[in-house]
Tab-separated table of C-alpha atoms in Angstrom:
chain	number	residue	atom	x	y	z
A	239	MET	CA	-75.243	19.247	17.170
A	240	ASP	CA	-77.257	16.161	16.131
A	241	LYS	CA	-78.300	14.435	19.366
A	242	ALA	CA	-79.608	11.385	17.505
A	243	LEU	CA	-76.240	10.835	15.799
A	244	ILE	CA	-74.398	11.182	19.095
A	245	ARG	CA	-76.606	8.544	20.704
A	246	LYS	CA	-76.189	6.341	17.633
A	247	TYR	CA	-72.404	6.461	17.381
A	248	ASN	CA	-71.275	6.959	20.981
A	249	ILE	CA	-69.781	3.515	21.505
A	250	PRO	CA	-66.496	2.260	22.995
A	251	GLY	CA	-63.646	2.647	20.535
A	252	PRO	CA	-59.870	3.168	20.237
A	253	ARG	CA	-58.139	6.553	19.967
A	254	TYR	CA	-55.774	5.138	17.344
A	255	THR	CA	-52.415	6.389	18.499
A	256	SER	CA	-51.330	3.093	16.959
A	257	TYR	CA	-52.606	0.325	14.737
A	258	PRO	CA	-53.043	-2.389	15.778
A	259	THR	CA	-54.172	-0.917	19.094
A	260	VAL	CA	-52.435	-2.312	22.178
A	261	PRO	CA	-55.271	-4.684	23.253
A	262	PHE	CA	-55.014	-6.416	19.862
A	263	TRP	CA	-51.290	-6.928	19.748
A	264	ASN	CA	-50.263	-10.522	19.207
A	265	PRO	CA	-50.862	-12.249	22.580
A	266	ALA	CA	-47.700	-14.267	22.006
A	267	GLY	CA	-45.782	-11.010	22.075
A	268	ILE	CA	-42.641	-10.382	20.081
A	269	GLN	CA	-39.288	-12.134	20.243
A	270	LEU	CA	-36.523	-9.799	21.387
A	271	ILE	CA	-34.421	-10.749	18.351
A	272	ASP	CA	-37.288	-9.746	16.031
A	273	TRP	CA	-37.744	-6.428	17.806
A	274	GLN	CA	-34.029	-5.684	17.598
A	275	ALA	CA	-34.005	-6.577	13.895
A	276	SER	CA	-36.942	-4.271	13.178
A	277	VAL	CA	-35.235	-1.391	15.016
A	278	ALA	CA	-32.007	-1.934	13.085
A	279	GLN	CA	-33.901	-2.127	9.769
A	280	SER	CA	-35.879	1.044	10.423
A	281	PHE	CA	-32.763	2.879	11.580
A	282	ARG	CA	-30.878	1.960	8.389
A	283	GLN	CA	-33.774	3.121	6.247
A	284	SER	CA	-34.513	6.442	7.901
A	285	ASN	CA	-31.662	7.767	10.051
A	286	GLN	CA	-29.924	9.666	7.251
A	287	THR	CA	-33.139	11.346	6.071
A	288	GLU	CA	-35.800	11.640	8.770
A	289	GLY	CA	-33.677	10.952	11.815
A	290	ILE	CA	-35.220	9.254	14.861
A	291	SER	CA	-37.465	10.297	17.753
A	292	LEU	CA	-37.042	9.580	21.446
A	293	TYR	CA	-39.850	9.516	23.977
A	294	ILE	CA	-38.671	9.484	27.599
A	295	HIS	CA	-41.170	8.445	30.257
A	296	LEU	CA	-40.447	10.204	33.553
A	297	PRO	CA	-43.028	8.563	35.820
A	298	PHE	CA	-42.735	10.330	39.167
A	299	CYS	CA	-45.475	12.590	40.549
A	300	VAL	CA	-45.781	14.292	43.921
A	301	SER	CA	-49.475	13.382	44.173
A	302	LEU	CA	-52.082	11.354	42.296
A	303	CYS	CA	-54.486	13.018	39.854
A	304	THR	CA	-57.586	10.832	39.808
A	305	PHE	CA	-58.444	11.513	36.142
A	306	CYS	CA	-55.077	10.197	34.925
A	307	ALA	CA	-54.710	6.816	33.234
A	308	CYS	CA	-50.941	7.066	32.681
A	309	HIS	CA	-48.342	4.845	34.311
A	310	LYS	CA	-46.855	6.813	37.186
A	311	LYS	CA	-45.093	6.438	40.499
A	312	ILE	CA	-46.063	8.671	43.419
A	313	SER	CA	-43.044	9.858	45.379
A	314	LYS	CA	-42.497	12.513	48.035
A	315	THR	CA	-38.744	12.096	47.901
A	316	HIS	CA	-36.443	13.130	45.057
A	317	ASP	CA	-33.658	10.657	45.698
A	318	VAL	CA	-35.295	8.489	43.004
A	319	GLU	CA	-34.271	10.928	40.261
A	320	LEU	CA	-30.622	10.135	39.620
A	321	PRO	CA	-30.893	6.308	39.705
A	322	TYR	CA	-33.795	6.488	37.253
A	323	ILE	CA	-31.929	8.743	34.818
A	324	GLN	CA	-28.890	6.477	34.981
A	325	THR	CA	-31.109	3.516	34.107
A	326	VAL	CA	-32.703	5.356	31.175
A	327	LEU	CA	-29.282	6.279	29.806
A	328	LYS	CA	-28.142	2.672	30.162
A	329	GLU	CA	-31.222	1.546	28.232
A	330	TRP	CA	-30.337	4.070	25.517
A	331	ALA	CA	-26.820	2.607	25.405
A	332	LEU	CA	-28.343	-0.834	24.771
A	333	TYR	CA	-30.253	0.570	21.793
A	334	ARG	CA	-27.128	2.314	20.505
A	335	GLN	CA	-25.547	-1.108	20.077
A	336	LEU	CA	-28.130	-1.845	17.339
A	337	PHE	CA	-27.191	1.187	15.250
A	338	SER	CA	-24.744	1.071	12.370
A	339	GLU	CA	-23.840	4.769	12.689
A	340	LYS	CA	-24.396	7.791	14.894
A	341	PRO	CA	-28.105	8.411	15.435
A	342	GLN	CA	-29.508	11.647	14.049
A	343	ILE	CA	-32.017	12.763	16.662
A	344	LYS	CA	-34.933	14.776	15.356
A	345	GLU	CA	-37.170	14.852	18.400
A	346	ILE	CA	-36.960	14.264	22.133
A	347	HIS	CA	-40.138	14.458	24.156
A	348	LEU	CA	-40.273	14.173	27.936
A	349	GLY	CA	-43.585	12.775	29.159
A	350	GLY	CA	-44.906	11.377	32.375
A	351	GLY	CA	-45.757	11.366	35.151
A	352	THR	CA	-44.368	14.807	35.791
A	353	PRO	CA	-41.100	15.485	33.925
A	354	THR	CA	-40.604	18.653	35.963
A	355	PHE	CA	-40.534	16.509	39.108
A	356	PHE	CA	-36.835	16.200	38.164
A	357	SER	CA	-34.373	18.913	39.106
A	358	ALA	CA	-32.869	21.183	36.456
A	359	GLU	CA	-29.488	19.554	37.101
A	360	ASN	CA	-30.824	16.054	36.501
A	361	LEU	CA	-32.804	17.124	33.416
A	362	ARG	CA	-29.555	18.488	32.003
A	363	LEU	CA	-27.796	15.209	32.806
A	364	LEU	CA	-30.535	13.309	30.974
A	365	ILE	CA	-30.635	15.421	27.802
A	366	GLU	CA	-26.877	15.741	27.500
A	367	GLY	CA	-26.564	11.984	27.995
A	368	LEU	CA	-29.069	11.284	25.214
A	369	LEU	CA	-27.358	13.690	22.809
A	370	LYS	CA	-23.813	12.548	23.571
A	371	ASP	CA	-22.184	11.040	20.461
A	372	SER	CA	-25.355	11.758	18.485
A	373	ILE	CA	-26.150	14.228	15.706
A	374	LYS	CA	-28.882	16.807	16.063
A	375	HIS	CA	-31.205	16.780	13.060
A	376	PRO	CA	-31.517	20.224	11.374
A	377	ASP	CA	-35.158	20.281	12.551
A	378	PHE	CA	-34.351	19.095	16.086
A	379	VAL	CA	-37.164	19.561	18.590
A	380	LEU	CA	-36.995	19.142	22.363
A	381	SER	CA	-40.335	19.333	24.157
A	382	TYR	CA	-41.678	18.429	27.564
A	383	GLU	CA	-44.835	18.182	29.645
A	384	ALA	CA	-45.035	20.198	32.842
A	385	HIS	CA	-47.209	20.631	35.907
A	386	PRO	CA	-47.661	24.394	36.525
A	387	ASN	CA	-47.361	23.891	40.298
A	388	HIS	CA	-44.121	21.949	40.008
A	389	THR	CA	-42.148	23.819	37.375
A	390	SER	CA	-39.440	26.302	38.297
A	391	ALA	CA	-37.799	29.118	36.388
A	392	GLU	CA	-34.519	27.188	36.574
A	393	GLN	CA	-36.072	24.120	34.921
A	394	VAL	CA	-37.694	26.166	32.144
A	395	GLN	CA	-34.437	28.049	31.462
A	396	THR	CA	-32.253	24.930	31.610
A	397	LEU	CA	-34.433	23.030	29.156
A	398	TYR	CA	-34.498	26.057	26.847
A	399	ASP	CA	-30.696	26.226	26.959
A	400	LEU	CA	-30.633	22.536	25.992
A	401	GLY	CA	-32.785	23.241	22.922
A	402	ALA	CA	-36.399	23.110	24.117
A	403	ARG	CA	-38.704	25.507	22.290
A	404	ARG	CA	-41.997	23.811	23.083
A	405	ASN	CA	-43.591	22.907	26.401
A	406	SER	CA	-47.031	21.660	27.381
A	407	PHE	CA	-48.882	22.498	30.583
A	408	GLY	CA	-51.546	20.202	31.983
A	409	ILE	CA	-54.424	22.497	32.940
A	410	GLN	CA	-57.552	20.292	32.616
A	411	ASP	CA	-60.048	22.770	34.180
A	412	TYR	CA	-59.976	25.923	36.309
A	413	ASP	CA	-63.159	25.284	38.297
A	414	PRO	CA	-62.305	24.642	41.995
A	415	THR	CA	-65.001	21.959	42.362
A	416	VAL	CA	-63.709	20.050	39.339
A	417	GLN	CA	-60.108	20.461	40.461
A	418	THR	CA	-60.928	19.056	43.893
A	419	ALA	CA	-62.692	16.046	42.373
A	420	ILE	CA	-59.744	15.161	40.118
A	421	HIS	CA	-57.129	16.133	42.732
A	422	ARG	CA	-55.452	18.602	40.382
A	423	ILE	CA	-55.516	21.983	42.085
A	424	GLN	CA	-53.759	24.927	40.464
A	425	SER	CA	-54.777	28.541	40.043
A	426	PHE	CA	-54.955	30.563	36.865
A	427	GLU	CA	-52.352	32.875	38.409
A	428	GLN	CA	-49.909	29.979	38.766
A	429	VAL	CA	-50.473	28.923	35.164
A	430	LYS	CA	-50.127	32.488	33.880
A	431	ALA	CA	-46.861	32.975	35.756
A	432	ILE	CA	-45.151	29.916	34.235
A	433	HIS	CA	-46.700	30.543	30.809
A	434	ASP	CA	-45.500	34.163	30.750
A	435	LEU	CA	-42.058	33.093	31.945
A	436	SER	CA	-41.808	30.603	29.067
A	437	ARG	CA	-42.661	33.386	26.614
A	438	GLU	CA	-40.095	35.730	28.159
A	439	ILE	CA	-37.385	33.071	27.912
A	440	GLY	CA	-38.173	32.501	24.234
A	441	TYR	CA	-40.399	29.435	23.855
A	442	THR	CA	-42.088	29.583	20.452
A	443	SER	CA	-44.742	26.895	20.967
A	444	ILE	CA	-46.592	26.667	24.268
A	445	SER	CA	-49.406	24.157	24.629
A	446	HIS	CA	-52.195	23.884	27.201
A	447	ASP	CA	-54.036	20.617	27.802
A	448	LEU	CA	-57.730	20.833	28.674
A	449	ILE	CA	-60.218	18.025	29.298
A	450	PHE	CA	-63.987	17.956	28.824
A	451	GLY	CA	-66.217	15.334	30.409
A	452	LEU	CA	-64.714	15.646	33.893
A	453	PRO	CA	-66.859	15.319	37.042
A	454	PHE	CA	-68.948	18.359	37.986
A	455	GLN	CA	-68.142	20.292	34.816
A	456	THR	CA	-70.851	22.704	33.687
A	457	GLU	CA	-71.315	24.978	30.713
A	458	SER	CA	-70.280	27.865	32.921
A	459	SER	CA	-67.055	26.159	34.052
A	460	ILE	CA	-66.170	25.240	30.454
A	461	ARG	CA	-66.698	28.832	29.321
A	462	ASP	CA	-64.558	30.144	32.151
A	463	THR	CA	-61.753	27.666	31.460
A	464	ILE	CA	-61.683	28.424	27.724
A	465	GLU	CA	-61.822	32.191	28.319
A	466	LYS	CA	-58.911	32.047	30.733
A	467	THR	CA	-56.944	29.799	28.381
A	468	VAL	CA	-57.327	31.919	25.235
A	469	SER	CA	-56.438	35.050	27.203
A	470	LEU	CA	-52.900	33.630	27.401
A	471	ARG	CA	-52.804	32.746	23.665
A	472	PRO	CA	-51.051	29.372	23.867
A	473	ASP	CA	-49.901	28.269	20.403
A	474	ARG	CA	-51.583	24.885	20.782
A	475	ILE	CA	-54.530	23.655	22.780
A	476	ALA	CA	-55.350	19.989	23.266
A	477	TYR	CA	-59.025	19.673	24.194
A	478	TYR	CA	-59.414	16.021	25.119
A	479	SER	CA	-62.399	13.902	25.953
A	480	TYR	CA	-61.943	12.423	29.415
A	481	ALA	CA	-61.285	8.697	29.025
A	482	HIS	CA	-63.038	7.034	31.929
A	483	VAL	CA	-61.547	3.531	32.081
A	484	PRO	CA	-61.640	2.461	35.752
A	485	TRP	CA	-61.889	-1.184	34.666
A	486	VAL	CA	-58.327	-0.765	33.374
A	487	LYS	CA	-56.837	1.511	36.024
A	488	GLY	CA	-58.894	0.456	39.019
A	489	VAL	CA	-59.038	2.720	42.037
A	490	MET	CA	-56.995	5.493	40.411
A	491	GLN	CA	-60.067	6.625	38.472
A	492	ARG	CA	-62.514	6.115	41.328
A	493	GLY	CA	-62.021	9.408	43.111
A	494	PHE	CA	-65.597	10.381	42.262
A	495	ASP	CA	-68.945	8.815	41.482
A	496	GLU	CA	-69.701	8.046	37.824
A	497	ASN	CA	-73.022	9.852	38.253
A	498	ASP	CA	-70.963	13.041	38.591
A	499	LEU	CA	-69.736	12.718	34.986
A	500	PRO	CA	-71.531	14.555	32.154
A	501	LYS	CA	-73.214	12.077	29.809
A	502	ASP	CA	-73.309	11.699	26.014
A	503	VAL	CA	-75.083	14.783	24.622
A	504	GLU	CA	-74.090	17.084	27.471
A	505	LYS	CA	-70.475	16.007	27.194
A	506	ARG	CA	-70.448	16.574	23.441
A	507	HIS	CA	-72.050	19.973	23.964
A	508	PHE	CA	-69.063	20.916	26.105
A	509	TYR	CA	-66.750	20.028	23.225
A	510	GLU	CA	-68.776	21.923	20.643
A	511	LEU	CA	-68.942	24.933	22.957
A	512	GLY	CA	-65.193	24.872	23.501
A	513	LYS	CA	-64.527	24.420	19.784
A	514	GLU	CA	-66.773	27.358	18.906
A	515	MET	CA	-64.959	29.568	21.398
A	516	LEU	CA	-61.550	28.479	20.094
A	517	PHE	CA	-62.580	29.157	16.496
A	518	ALA	CA	-63.787	32.614	17.535
A	519	ASN	CA	-60.316	33.305	18.944
A	520	GLY	CA	-58.396	32.325	15.827
A	521	TYR	CA	-57.595	28.661	16.524
A	522	VAL	CA	-57.804	26.014	13.796
A	523	GLU	CA	-58.887	22.416	14.395
A	524	ILE	CA	-56.089	19.910	13.848
A	525	GLY	CA	-57.111	16.288	13.401
A	526	MET	CA	-58.997	15.151	16.493
A	527	ASP	CA	-59.053	17.065	19.810
A	528	HIS	CA	-56.238	19.459	18.845
A	529	PHE	CA	-56.265	23.152	17.961
A	530	ALA	CA	-53.467	25.494	16.928
A	531	LEU	CA	-52.849	29.064	15.876
A	532	PRO	CA	-51.940	29.457	12.184
A	533	THR	CA	-48.427	30.519	13.239
A	534	ASP	CA	-47.700	27.157	14.925
A	535	THR	CA	-45.808	24.314	13.255
A	536	LEU	CA	-48.699	21.913	13.925
A	537	TYR	CA	-50.974	23.999	11.693
A	538	GLN	CA	-48.232	24.322	9.089
A	539	ALA	CA	-47.777	20.540	9.093
A	540	LEU	CA	-51.510	20.139	8.486
A	541	GLU	CA	-51.382	22.569	5.564
A	542	ASN	CA	-48.313	20.836	4.094
A	543	HIS	CA	-49.871	17.375	4.502
A	544	GLN	CA	-47.085	16.379	6.891
A	545	LEU	CA	-49.130	15.930	10.074
A	546	HIS	CA	-48.318	12.687	11.881
A	547	ARG	CA	-49.835	10.764	14.788
A	548	ASN	CA	-48.144	8.353	17.165
A	549	PHE	CA	-48.157	7.420	20.855
A	550	MET	CA	-47.336	11.044	21.713
A	551	GLY	CA	-50.431	12.251	19.840
A	552	TYR	CA	-50.218	14.597	16.838
A	553	THR	CA	-46.768	15.772	15.802
A	554	ALA	CA	-45.573	18.226	13.182
A	555	GLY	CA	-43.087	15.783	11.696
A	556	LYS	CA	-42.760	12.067	11.078
A	557	THR	CA	-39.921	9.753	11.945
A	558	GLN	CA	-40.136	6.116	11.000
A	559	LEU	CA	-38.365	5.072	14.190
A	560	MET	CA	-39.509	6.241	17.613
A	561	ILE	CA	-37.785	4.711	20.613
A	562	GLY	CA	-39.452	4.878	24.009
A	563	LEU	CA	-37.158	4.853	27.037
A	564	GLY	CA	-38.198	4.407	30.649
A	565	MET	CA	-40.754	2.245	32.444
A	566	SER	CA	-43.919	1.514	30.412
A	567	SER	CA	-42.674	3.431	27.345
A	568	ILE	CA	-43.842	2.225	23.940
A	569	SER	CA	-41.502	2.139	20.947
A	570	ASP	CA	-42.478	2.097	17.271
A	571	SER	CA	-40.183	0.931	14.474
A	572	TRP	CA	-43.080	1.198	11.958
A	573	TYR	CA	-42.753	-2.563	11.417
A	574	ALA	CA	-43.241	-3.452	15.080
A	575	PHE	CA	-44.257	-2.100	18.488
A	576	ALA	CA	-42.716	-2.885	21.864
A	577	GLN	CA	-43.649	-1.811	25.378
A	578	ASN	CA	-41.304	-1.698	28.349
A	579	GLU	CA	-41.937	-3.254	31.726
A	580	LYS	CA	-44.633	-1.280	33.558
A	581	SER	CA	-43.243	-1.600	37.078
A	582	LEU	CA	-40.213	0.430	38.090
A	583	LYS	CA	-38.610	-2.561	39.783
A	584	ALA	CA	-38.963	-4.904	36.798
A	585	TYR	CA	-37.828	-2.213	34.363
A	586	THR	CA	-34.720	-1.418	36.415
A	587	GLN	CA	-33.777	-5.069	36.914
A	588	ARG	CA	-33.982	-5.846	33.207
A	589	VAL	CA	-31.788	-2.905	32.236
A	590	GLU	CA	-29.287	-3.645	35.008
A	591	ASN	CA	-29.020	-7.140	33.513
A	592	ASN	CA	-28.123	-5.550	30.155
A	593	GLN	CA	-31.441	-6.490	28.559
A	594	LEU	CA	-33.841	-4.314	26.644
A	595	PRO	CA	-36.771	-4.224	29.117
A	596	ILE	CA	-39.478	-5.303	26.653
A	597	MET	CA	-42.530	-6.890	28.285
A	598	LYS	CA	-44.756	-7.216	25.195
A	599	GLY	CA	-44.928	-6.199	21.583
A	600	HIS	CA	-46.335	-6.814	18.141
A	601	LEU	CA	-44.743	-7.539	14.768
A	602	LEU	CA	-46.988	-6.028	12.106
A	603	THR	CA	-48.233	-8.196	9.262
A	604	ALA	CA	-48.467	-6.957	5.658
A	605	GLU	CA	-52.197	-6.428	6.246
A	606	ASP	CA	-51.510	-4.506	9.459
A	607	LEU	CA	-49.192	-2.129	7.616
A	608	ILE	CA	-51.817	-1.362	4.967
A	609	MET	CA	-54.592	-0.739	7.488
A	610	ARG	CA	-52.248	1.271	9.684
A	611	GLN	CA	-51.601	3.710	6.848
A	612	HIS	CA	-55.292	4.109	6.038
A	613	ILE	CA	-56.168	4.810	9.676
A	614	LEU	CA	-53.248	7.252	9.929
A	615	ASN	CA	-54.504	9.050	6.810
A	616	LEU	CA	-57.973	9.398	8.310
A	617	MET	CA	-56.737	10.569	11.715
A	618	CYS	CA	-54.338	13.142	10.264
A	619	HIS	CA	-55.882	14.242	6.975
A	620	LEU	CA	-59.527	13.108	7.203
A	621	GLU	CA	-59.209	11.232	3.932
A	622	THR	CA	-57.746	8.107	2.377
A	623	ASP	CA	-57.701	6.277	-0.954
A	624	LEU	CA	-59.290	2.843	-0.665
A	625	ALA	CA	-57.513	1.652	-3.802
A	626	VAL	CA	-54.121	1.793	-2.098
A	627	GLY	CA	-53.205	-1.700	-0.940
A	628	LEU	CA	-56.788	-2.991	-0.724
A	629	SER	CA	-58.311	-5.616	-2.993
A	630	GLU	CA	-61.568	-4.784	-4.737
A	631	ASP	CA	-63.332	-7.247	-2.443
A	632	MET	CA	-61.916	-5.532	0.653
A	633	GLN	CA	-62.893	-2.120	-0.723
A	634	ARG	CA	-66.458	-3.354	-1.184
A	635	GLN	CA	-66.543	-4.709	2.376
A	636	ILE	CA	-65.324	-1.438	3.856
A	637	ARG	CA	-67.748	0.639	1.790
A	638	GLN	CA	-70.550	-1.616	2.909
A	639	GLN	CA	-69.523	-1.076	6.538
A	640	LEU	CA	-69.570	2.671	5.903
A	641	GLN	CA	-72.956	2.823	4.146
A	642	GLU	CA	-74.839	4.000	7.211
A	643	MET	CA	-72.275	6.706	7.915
A	644	GLU	CA	-72.450	7.818	4.287
A	645	LYS	CA	-76.244	8.114	4.601
A	646	ASP	CA	-75.716	10.202	7.726
A	647	ALA	CA	-73.445	12.540	5.685
A	648	LEU	CA	-70.372	11.773	7.789
A	649	LEU	CA	-68.288	11.014	4.704
A	650	THR	CA	-68.245	11.274	0.912
A	651	TYR	CA	-66.424	9.530	-1.941
A	652	ASP	CA	-64.558	10.817	-4.958
A	653	GLY	CA	-64.044	7.599	-6.851
A	654	THR	CA	-62.051	5.447	-4.441
A	655	LYS	CA	-61.066	8.410	-2.255
A	656	LEU	CA	-62.917	8.690	1.041
A	657	HIS	CA	-63.333	12.156	2.594
A	658	ILE	CA	-64.623	12.801	6.122
A	659	THR	CA	-67.035	15.725	6.126
A	660	GLU	CA	-67.124	18.561	8.637
A	661	LYS	CA	-70.149	16.856	10.168
A	662	GLY	CA	-68.189	13.618	10.374
A	663	ARG	CA	-65.182	15.038	12.239
A	664	MET	CA	-66.569	14.134	15.635
A	665	PHE	CA	-67.015	10.537	14.446
A	666	VAL	CA	-63.510	10.007	13.037
A	667	ARG	CA	-62.832	7.228	15.558
A	668	ASN	CA	-65.995	5.426	14.429
A	669	ILE	CA	-64.957	5.701	10.781
A	670	CYS	CA	-61.479	4.371	11.554
A	671	MET	CA	-63.038	1.381	13.309
A	672	THR	CA	-64.344	0.112	9.943
A	673	PHE	CA	-60.710	-0.301	8.850
A	674	ASP	CA	-59.763	-2.035	12.097
A	675	LEU	CA	-59.794	-5.649	10.968
A	676	ARG	CA	-58.384	-6.909	14.252
A	677	LEU	CA	-61.193	-5.259	16.205
A	678	MET	CA	-63.820	-6.688	13.852
A	679	ARG	CA	-62.395	-10.209	13.994
A	680	HIS	CA	-61.834	-10.293	17.742
A	681	LYS	CA	-64.566	-8.173	19.294
A	682	PRO	CA	-63.788	-7.855	23.021
A	683	GLU	CA	-66.179	-9.566	25.413
A	684	THR	CA	-65.586	-6.885	28.046
A	685	ARG	CA	-65.275	-3.118	27.680
A	686	ILE	CA	-61.671	-2.052	27.071
A	687	PHE	CA	-61.994	1.349	25.369
A	688	SER	CA	-63.400	4.727	26.328
A	689	MET	CA	-66.470	6.072	24.517
A	690	THR	CA	-65.855	7.594	21.091
A	691	ILE	CA	-67.812	10.736	21.949
C-alpha cells in the first residue's frame, strides 16, 4: 500500500452510479413530457430484447442506523404498509400507460429502508401486483435487501416462492462497540440463522454487505468481521467505504464524533486487509468494492464482459430502462434520469392526483451519453477506448489530465485504449473524474461528495 499515493489522491469524488451525477443534473430539471417521452422511447427500443428493470424503494425502518445516508422513514407501527404498497402499484399503473405493449420484466429489486419491514402477505401483494399483466423475462431475477434482525422465515419463503433467488443482508460490522456507535446491533448467530435458512430454502446467491471506515473499527475488528463472514460463504460480498456526508444528511450521521473515524491510510489499510482475506478465501474482486465467488452470476458477468452498474450498484445484466417506484426512487431511461419526491407525503399526494411523482431529473446531452459510456466502461471493465465518440482534441485533453496518474502507474495505454492497472484499482473514482466534464466545468464550492479512498 503506497501511503504517498493515498494522501495524494484521497479527495472528494463521486461513486458514479450514474453520469451525470445527481448534484450536476440540470438545475432546471426535466419536463414531465420529456421524461415520459424518454421512457416510451427506451421501452420501444429494449422491451422485446433486454426487458426492463424495476427498483422498488420500501423506506420504512424500525430504528435509525446512524451510518445510513438513504432516504428512510422510521416507524414503529406497520399500518403504513398497505397504503404505501397501494400507492406504489398505482404509480406503476401510471407508467404502464406509457407502454405500447406488455412489459417484459427482467429484474425487480426491493431496496430501502428495510424491505423486510413489510409482512410476507404485503410483499406478496406487491410482487404479484407488479407482475400482473406483465411477462417474465427468461432471465428474470427478483432480489431484496434484508435486515437480519427483522427478517422472518415466512418472508424468506414467500419471496422465494415469488421467484427470489438472491437476497442481501446488511451486516456492516460484528464488533459490539462499532455496532453501538452506528446503532446497528445484530449478532453473528442471528445472521447465521437467516443465512442458513436462505440456503436451505434454495437461494442461489446470498450477499453480505460490510463497511470499512466506521467509527471505532480496528484491525482486529475487521479481521473478526471478515472471518465470520467468509465462514458462511456468501456468494457475494460488498465491502464498501463508509461515506461520511453529514453536510448532506445532517443529524442522521452525527451519532458519533468524527475523531472516532479511521483516517486516510488507516482506513485504506482496512480495505486492503479485507481484500487480502477475501482473496485468500476464493473471492474475486468485481469492479469497485464488490467481491464474488467464481460460481456467482456477478463473476460470470465480469468474465463475459456483461457487468453493468446503475443506481443499485453492480448488476449481472443490463437493461436500458430501469424504473424506480416509491418515494425518492431514481429512474433511468438511459437518455434521462428522474427522481421521485423524497417525502412520503409529497410522493403520495402526487400519485393520488394521477401524476408521476417526479421532483427533479436530467435529460442527457449527446456529450453526456458519450462520457457516461466511458465512465461505465471504466467502472465495470477497468478500460475504455478514447477514440469512441471523442474528438482528437478531447482525447488529448483527457490524456493530459491523466498524465500524473500514468506516471504513478495507475493506468496504461494500448494505442487509444486506456487500461487501469492493478495498482490503479483503488483510484478508479479518481480516473473517472477526468472524464467528468460537468464536474470539471462546475467545481462545487462546498463539499458534496465522500472521499474517494
